[in-house]
Coordinates of C-alpha atoms and ligand atoms in Angstrom, one line a residue:
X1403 CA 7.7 44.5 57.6
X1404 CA 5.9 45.1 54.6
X1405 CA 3.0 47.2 54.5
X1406 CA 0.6 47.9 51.5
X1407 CA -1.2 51.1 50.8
X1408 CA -4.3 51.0 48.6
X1409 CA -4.3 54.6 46.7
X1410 CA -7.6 53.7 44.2
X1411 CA -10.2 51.5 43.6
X1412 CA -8.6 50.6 40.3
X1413 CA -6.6 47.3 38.3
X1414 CA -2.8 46.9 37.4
X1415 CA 0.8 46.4 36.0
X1416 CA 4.1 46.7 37.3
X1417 CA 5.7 50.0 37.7
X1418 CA 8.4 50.8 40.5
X1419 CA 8.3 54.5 42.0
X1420 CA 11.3 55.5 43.4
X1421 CA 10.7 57.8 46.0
X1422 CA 14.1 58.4 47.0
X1423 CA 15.0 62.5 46.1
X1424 CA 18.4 61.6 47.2
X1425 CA 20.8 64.1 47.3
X1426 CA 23.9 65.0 49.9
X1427 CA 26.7 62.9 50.6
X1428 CA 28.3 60.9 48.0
X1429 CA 27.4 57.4 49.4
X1430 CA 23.9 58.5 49.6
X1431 CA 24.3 59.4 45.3
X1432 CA 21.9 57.9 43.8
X1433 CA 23.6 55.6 40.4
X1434 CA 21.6 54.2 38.1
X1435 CA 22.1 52.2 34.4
X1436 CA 19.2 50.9 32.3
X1437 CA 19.1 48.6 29.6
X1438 CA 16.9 46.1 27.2
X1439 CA 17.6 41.9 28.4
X1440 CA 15.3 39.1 28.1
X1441 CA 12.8 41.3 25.7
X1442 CA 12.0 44.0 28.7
X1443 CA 13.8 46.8 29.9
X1444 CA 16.1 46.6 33.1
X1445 CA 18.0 48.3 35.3
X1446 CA 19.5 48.3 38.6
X1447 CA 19.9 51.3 41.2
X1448 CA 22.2 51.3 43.9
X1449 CA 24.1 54.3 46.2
X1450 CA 27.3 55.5 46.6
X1451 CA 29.7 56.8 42.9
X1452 CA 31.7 54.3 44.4
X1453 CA 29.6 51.7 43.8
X1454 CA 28.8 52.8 40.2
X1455 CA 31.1 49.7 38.5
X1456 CA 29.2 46.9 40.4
X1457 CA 26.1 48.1 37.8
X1458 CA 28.4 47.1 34.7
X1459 CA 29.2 43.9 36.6
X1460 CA 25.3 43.1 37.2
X1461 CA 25.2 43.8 33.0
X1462 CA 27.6 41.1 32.0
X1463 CA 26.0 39.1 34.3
X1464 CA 22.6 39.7 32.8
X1465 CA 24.3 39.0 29.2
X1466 CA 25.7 35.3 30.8
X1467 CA 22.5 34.6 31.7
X1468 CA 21.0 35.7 28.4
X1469 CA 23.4 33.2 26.6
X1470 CA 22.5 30.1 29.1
X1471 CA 18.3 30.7 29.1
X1472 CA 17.6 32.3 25.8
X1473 CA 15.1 30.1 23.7
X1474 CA 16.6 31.4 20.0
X1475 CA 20.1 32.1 21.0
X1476 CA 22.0 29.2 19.1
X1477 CA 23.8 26.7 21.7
X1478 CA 22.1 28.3 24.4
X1479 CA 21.6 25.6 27.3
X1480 CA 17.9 26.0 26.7
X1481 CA 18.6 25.9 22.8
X1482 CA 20.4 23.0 23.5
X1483 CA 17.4 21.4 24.9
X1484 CA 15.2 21.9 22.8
X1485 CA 17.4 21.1 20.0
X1486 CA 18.3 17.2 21.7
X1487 CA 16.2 15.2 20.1
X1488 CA 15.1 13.5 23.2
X1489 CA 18.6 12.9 24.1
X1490 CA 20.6 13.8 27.5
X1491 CA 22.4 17.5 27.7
X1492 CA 25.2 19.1 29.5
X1493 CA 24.1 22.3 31.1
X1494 CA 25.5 24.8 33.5
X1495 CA 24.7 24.6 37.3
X1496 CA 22.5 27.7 37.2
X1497 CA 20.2 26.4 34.4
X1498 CA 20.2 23.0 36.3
X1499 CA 18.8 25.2 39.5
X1500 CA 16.2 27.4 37.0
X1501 CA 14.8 24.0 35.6
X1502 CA 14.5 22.3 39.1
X1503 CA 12.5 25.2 40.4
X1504 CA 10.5 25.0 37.3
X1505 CA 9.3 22.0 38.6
X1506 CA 8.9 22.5 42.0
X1507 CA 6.4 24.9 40.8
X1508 CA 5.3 22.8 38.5
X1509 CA 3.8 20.3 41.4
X1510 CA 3.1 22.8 43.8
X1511 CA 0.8 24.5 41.2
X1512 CA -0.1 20.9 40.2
X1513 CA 0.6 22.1 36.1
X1514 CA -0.5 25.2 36.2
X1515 CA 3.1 26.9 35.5
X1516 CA 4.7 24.5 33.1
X1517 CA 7.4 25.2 30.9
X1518 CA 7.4 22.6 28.6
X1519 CA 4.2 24.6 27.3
X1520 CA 6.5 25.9 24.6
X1521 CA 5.1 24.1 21.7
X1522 CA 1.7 26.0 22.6
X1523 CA 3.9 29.5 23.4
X1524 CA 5.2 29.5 19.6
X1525 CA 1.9 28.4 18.3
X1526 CA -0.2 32.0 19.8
X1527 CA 3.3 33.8 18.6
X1528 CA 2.5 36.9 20.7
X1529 CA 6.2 38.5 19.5
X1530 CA 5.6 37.8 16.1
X1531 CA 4.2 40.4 13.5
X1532 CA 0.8 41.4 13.1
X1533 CA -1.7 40.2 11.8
X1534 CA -2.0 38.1 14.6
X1535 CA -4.0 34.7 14.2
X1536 CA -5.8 32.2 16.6
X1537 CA -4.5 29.0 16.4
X1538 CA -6.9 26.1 15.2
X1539 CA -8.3 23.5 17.7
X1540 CA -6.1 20.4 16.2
X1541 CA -2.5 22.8 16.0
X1542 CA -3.7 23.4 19.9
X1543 CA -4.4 19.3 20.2
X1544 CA -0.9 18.5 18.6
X1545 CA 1.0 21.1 20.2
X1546 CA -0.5 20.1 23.5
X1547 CA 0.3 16.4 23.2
X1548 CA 4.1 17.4 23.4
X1549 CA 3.5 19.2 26.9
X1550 CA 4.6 17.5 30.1
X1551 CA 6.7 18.7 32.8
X1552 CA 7.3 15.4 33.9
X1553 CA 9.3 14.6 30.9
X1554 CA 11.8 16.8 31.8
X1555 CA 14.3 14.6 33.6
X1556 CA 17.3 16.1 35.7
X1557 CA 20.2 14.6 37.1
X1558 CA 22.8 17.0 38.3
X1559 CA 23.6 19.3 35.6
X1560 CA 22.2 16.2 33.3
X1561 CA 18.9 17.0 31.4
X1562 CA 16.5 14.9 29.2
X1563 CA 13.7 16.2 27.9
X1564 CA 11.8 12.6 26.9
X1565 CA 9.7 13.7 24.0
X1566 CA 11.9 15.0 20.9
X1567 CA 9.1 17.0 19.8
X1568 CA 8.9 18.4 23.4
X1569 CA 10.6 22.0 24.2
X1570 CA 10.6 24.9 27.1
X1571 CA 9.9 27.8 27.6
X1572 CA 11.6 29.7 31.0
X1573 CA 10.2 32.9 29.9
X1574 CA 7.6 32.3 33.0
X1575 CA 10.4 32.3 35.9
X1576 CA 14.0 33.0 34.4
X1577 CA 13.4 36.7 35.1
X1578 CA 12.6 35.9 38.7
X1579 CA 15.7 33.4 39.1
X1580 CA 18.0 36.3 37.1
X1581 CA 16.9 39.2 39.5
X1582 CA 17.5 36.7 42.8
X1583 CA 21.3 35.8 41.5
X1584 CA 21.8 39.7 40.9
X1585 CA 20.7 40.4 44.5
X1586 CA 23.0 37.8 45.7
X1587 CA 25.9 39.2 43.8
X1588 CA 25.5 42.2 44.8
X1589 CA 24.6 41.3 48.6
X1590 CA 28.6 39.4 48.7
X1591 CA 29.7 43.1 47.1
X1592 CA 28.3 44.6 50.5
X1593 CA 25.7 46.5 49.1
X1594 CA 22.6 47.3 51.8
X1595 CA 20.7 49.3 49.7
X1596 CA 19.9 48.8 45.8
X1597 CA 16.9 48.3 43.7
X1598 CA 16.7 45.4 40.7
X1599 CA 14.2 45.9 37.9
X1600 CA 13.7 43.6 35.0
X1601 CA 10.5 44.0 33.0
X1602 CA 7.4 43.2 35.6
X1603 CA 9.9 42.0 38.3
X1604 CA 11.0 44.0 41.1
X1605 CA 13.7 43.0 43.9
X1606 CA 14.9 45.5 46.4
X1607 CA 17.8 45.3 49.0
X1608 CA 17.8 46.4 52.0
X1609 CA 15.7 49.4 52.6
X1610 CA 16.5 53.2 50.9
X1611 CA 20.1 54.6 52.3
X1612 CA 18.1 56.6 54.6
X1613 CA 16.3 53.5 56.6
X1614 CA 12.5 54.0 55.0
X1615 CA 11.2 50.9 52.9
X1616 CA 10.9 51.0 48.8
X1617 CA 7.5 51.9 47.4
X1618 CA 7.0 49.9 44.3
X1619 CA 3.7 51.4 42.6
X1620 CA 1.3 48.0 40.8
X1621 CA 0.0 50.3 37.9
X1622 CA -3.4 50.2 37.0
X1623 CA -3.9 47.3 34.2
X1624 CA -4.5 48.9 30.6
X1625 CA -4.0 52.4 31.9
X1626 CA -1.5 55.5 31.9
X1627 CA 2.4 54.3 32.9
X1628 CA 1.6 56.9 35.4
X1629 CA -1.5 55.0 36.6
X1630 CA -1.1 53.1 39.9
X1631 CA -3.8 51.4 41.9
X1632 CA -1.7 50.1 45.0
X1633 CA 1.4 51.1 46.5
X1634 CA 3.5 48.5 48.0
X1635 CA 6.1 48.8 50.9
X1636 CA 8.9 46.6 50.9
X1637 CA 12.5 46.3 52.4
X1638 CA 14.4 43.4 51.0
X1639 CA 11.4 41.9 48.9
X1640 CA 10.4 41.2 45.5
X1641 CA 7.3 42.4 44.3
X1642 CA 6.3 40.2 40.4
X1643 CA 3.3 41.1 38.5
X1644 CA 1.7 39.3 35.8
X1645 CA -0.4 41.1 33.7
X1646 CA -2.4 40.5 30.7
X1647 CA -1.7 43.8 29.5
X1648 CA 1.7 42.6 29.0
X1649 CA 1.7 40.9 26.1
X1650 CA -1.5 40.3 23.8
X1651 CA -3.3 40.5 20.4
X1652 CA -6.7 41.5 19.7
X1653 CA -8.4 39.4 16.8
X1654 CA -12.3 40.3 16.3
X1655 CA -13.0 42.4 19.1
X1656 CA -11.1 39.2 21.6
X1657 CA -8.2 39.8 23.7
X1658 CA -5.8 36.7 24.0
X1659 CA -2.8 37.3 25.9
X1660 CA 0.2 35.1 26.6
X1661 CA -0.1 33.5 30.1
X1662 CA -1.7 29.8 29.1
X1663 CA -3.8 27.8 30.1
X1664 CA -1.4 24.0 29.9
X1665 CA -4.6 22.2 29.8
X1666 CA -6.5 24.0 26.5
X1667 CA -3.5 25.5 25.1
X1668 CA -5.6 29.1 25.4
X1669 CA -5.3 32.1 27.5
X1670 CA -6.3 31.9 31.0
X1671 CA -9.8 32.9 31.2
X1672 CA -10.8 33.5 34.6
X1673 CA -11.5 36.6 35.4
X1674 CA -8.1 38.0 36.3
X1675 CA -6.5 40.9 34.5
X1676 CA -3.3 40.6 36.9
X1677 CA -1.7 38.9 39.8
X1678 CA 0.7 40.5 41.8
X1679 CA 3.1 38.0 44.5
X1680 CA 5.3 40.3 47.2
X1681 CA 7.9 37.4 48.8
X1682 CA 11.2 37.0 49.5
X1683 CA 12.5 35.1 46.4
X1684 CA 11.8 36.7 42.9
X1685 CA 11.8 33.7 41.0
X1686 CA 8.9 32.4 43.5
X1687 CA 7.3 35.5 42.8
X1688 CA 7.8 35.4 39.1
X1689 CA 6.7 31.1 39.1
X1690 CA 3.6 32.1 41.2
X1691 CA 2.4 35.0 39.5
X1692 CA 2.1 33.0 36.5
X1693 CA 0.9 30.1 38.4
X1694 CA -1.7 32.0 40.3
X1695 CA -3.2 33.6 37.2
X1696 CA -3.9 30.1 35.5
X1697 CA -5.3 28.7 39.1
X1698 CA -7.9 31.7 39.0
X1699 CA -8.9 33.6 42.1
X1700 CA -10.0 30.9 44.3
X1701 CA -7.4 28.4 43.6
X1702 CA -4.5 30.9 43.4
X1703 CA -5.2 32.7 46.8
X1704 CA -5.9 29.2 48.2
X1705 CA -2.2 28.7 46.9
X1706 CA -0.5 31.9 48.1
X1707 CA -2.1 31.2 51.6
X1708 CA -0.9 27.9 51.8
X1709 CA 2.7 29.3 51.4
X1710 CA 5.2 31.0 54.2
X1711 CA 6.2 34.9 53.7
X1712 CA 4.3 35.1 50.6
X1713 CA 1.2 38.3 49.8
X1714 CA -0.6 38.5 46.9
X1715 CA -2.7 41.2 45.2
X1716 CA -5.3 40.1 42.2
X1717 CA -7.2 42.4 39.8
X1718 CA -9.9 41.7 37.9
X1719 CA -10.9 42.7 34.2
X1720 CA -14.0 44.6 36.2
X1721 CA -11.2 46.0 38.0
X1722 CA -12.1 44.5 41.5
X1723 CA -9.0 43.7 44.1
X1724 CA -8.4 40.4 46.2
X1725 CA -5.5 40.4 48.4
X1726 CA -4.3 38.0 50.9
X1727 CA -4.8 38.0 54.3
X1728 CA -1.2 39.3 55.4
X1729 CA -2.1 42.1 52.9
X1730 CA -2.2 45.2 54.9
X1731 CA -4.1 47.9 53.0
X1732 CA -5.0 51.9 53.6
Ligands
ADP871 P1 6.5 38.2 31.6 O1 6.9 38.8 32.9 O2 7.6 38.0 30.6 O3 5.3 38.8 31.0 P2 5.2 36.0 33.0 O4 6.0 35.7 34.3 O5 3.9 36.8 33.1 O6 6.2 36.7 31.9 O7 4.9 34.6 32.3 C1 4.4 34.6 31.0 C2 5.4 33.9 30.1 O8 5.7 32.6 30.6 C3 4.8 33.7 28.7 O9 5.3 34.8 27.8 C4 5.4 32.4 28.3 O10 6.7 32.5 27.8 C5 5.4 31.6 29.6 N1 4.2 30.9 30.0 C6 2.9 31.1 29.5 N2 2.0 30.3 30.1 C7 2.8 29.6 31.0 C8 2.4 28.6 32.0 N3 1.2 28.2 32.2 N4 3.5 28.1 32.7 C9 4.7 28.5 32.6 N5 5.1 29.4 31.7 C10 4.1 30.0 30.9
MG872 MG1 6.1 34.6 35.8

């Protein structure tokens, strides 16, 4: 059951509050590692000393992943890609799955979340240095010519992406898809009771050793790291936020942050400062928070309703709060 407790009338990011103050028998002991994947920090909290080698496991696991997704690791399968010239690629089984959910999502959100939006992605370069610039309309035009889900073909572990000038981004789901395989490793370890963190997404399993759901606190959008405007109860759920807050530049008084619009090549500019998805699988989450904030918040709730086992929370820049009907708030 999942439950959601409003605590303010205010707007968001991602920020899990473990609630645990676990102390007493060993298997109850609280073990914890943290470190810095995918450009975000991560960690993963489980119970038991015994247990305290799986979190080394779930590291090297993060790392393989690293090597298959990463957009400037050399030979990377995503590399690889992007590097083929339009010409067929071998790629491991797991980046296979990533890139067929990438276009499920793709569909359902009818281009909203597409990853061949690279080309636009390096164009903004949010990582890159300051000064930040806008991009001109025609680098927007050209770049945008190059972006088409459908061109990315899949057959197997077989992929073609059909424009050589074409590339991907997974920076949008891989997270999501990292954070569900970690669960699942852990899951055939016999673990009950754990907690997965990587940047904005958060999976738990199970409920806390002693039977009473995880609160994950959706901090308020621009504010303190201390700031939360919702609380949300989950046992066995993943809880994404995407946030504008995130990542962004300021040039001239104008925000543009990095969740785009495939259509203009710009940032989505409807209203929403962040879009919150509570469901069962984390790259879903992860897809649809991305998805949902490019749909806007007619479209995007329209979307989440449509969908099985999936809540959503949106905030907007006036700091307003939409949630779906299976929402329960306090
Ligand atoms: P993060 O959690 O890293 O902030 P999000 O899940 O919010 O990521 O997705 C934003 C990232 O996804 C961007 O940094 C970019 O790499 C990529 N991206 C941006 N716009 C889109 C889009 N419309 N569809 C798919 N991916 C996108
Ligand atoms: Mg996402």
């Amino acid at each position: 059951m999942r439950q959601f407790r409003i605590l303010s009338a205010f707007s968001a990011v991602l920020l899990m509050i473990l609630l645990t103050g676990c102390s007493g028998p060993s298997r109850n002991q609280k073990v914890t590692d943290t470190g810095f994947f995918f450009d975000t920090v991560v960690s993963v909290t489980l119970y038991g000393a015994e247990n305290e080698p799986l979190l080394g496991d779930c590291f090297s696991l993060m790392r393989d992943y690293e090597n298959m997704f990463s957009r400037t690791r050399e030979n990377s399968d995503i590399w690889n890609i992007n590097h083929s010239c339009g010409k067929p690629v071998e790629v491991s089984e797991e980046t296979a799955a990533l890139l067929q959910m990438a276009k499920y999502y793709y569909e359902l959100s009818e281009g909203a979340f597409d990853i061949t939006v690279a080309p636009v992605v390096s164009l903004w370069d949010f990582a890159g240095e300051s000064p930040h610039t806008v991009p001109s309309r025609e680098e927007l035009k050209k770049a945008l010519s190059h972006v088409d889900c459908r061109k990315l073909e899949i057959h197997g572990t077989t992929v073609t992406l059909n424009d050589p000038e074409a590339s991907i981004d997974p920076g949008g789901i891989a997270k999501g898809f990292i954070a569900d395989r970690i669960k699942d490793f852990l899951e055939d370890q016999g673990i009950k009771s754990g907690l997965i963190s990587l940047g904005g997404n958060v999976l738990t399993i199970g409920t806390k050793p002693d039977s009473t759901p995880w609160n994950i606190a959706i901090r308020k959008p621009f504010g303190e790291a201390s700031e939360s405007v919702a609380t949300v109860r989950t046992a066995g759920e993943s809880v994404v936020t995407s946030g504008t807050y995130e990542r962004y530049f300021e040039v001239d008084g104008t925000l543009y942050h990095h969740i785009l619009n495939p259509e203009n090549g710009c940032p989505a500019d409807n209203g929403l400062t962040s879009v919150t998805i509570i469901s069962d699988s984390s790259a879903a989450g992860d897809a649809l928070s991305t998805a949902c904030f490019v749909l806007g918040p007619e479209k995007g709730m329209a979307l989440v309703e449509s969908l099985e086992n999936t809540e959503a929370l949106f905030i907007t820049e006036d700091l307003s709060m939409y949630q779906s009907s299976g929402f329960e708030a306090q």
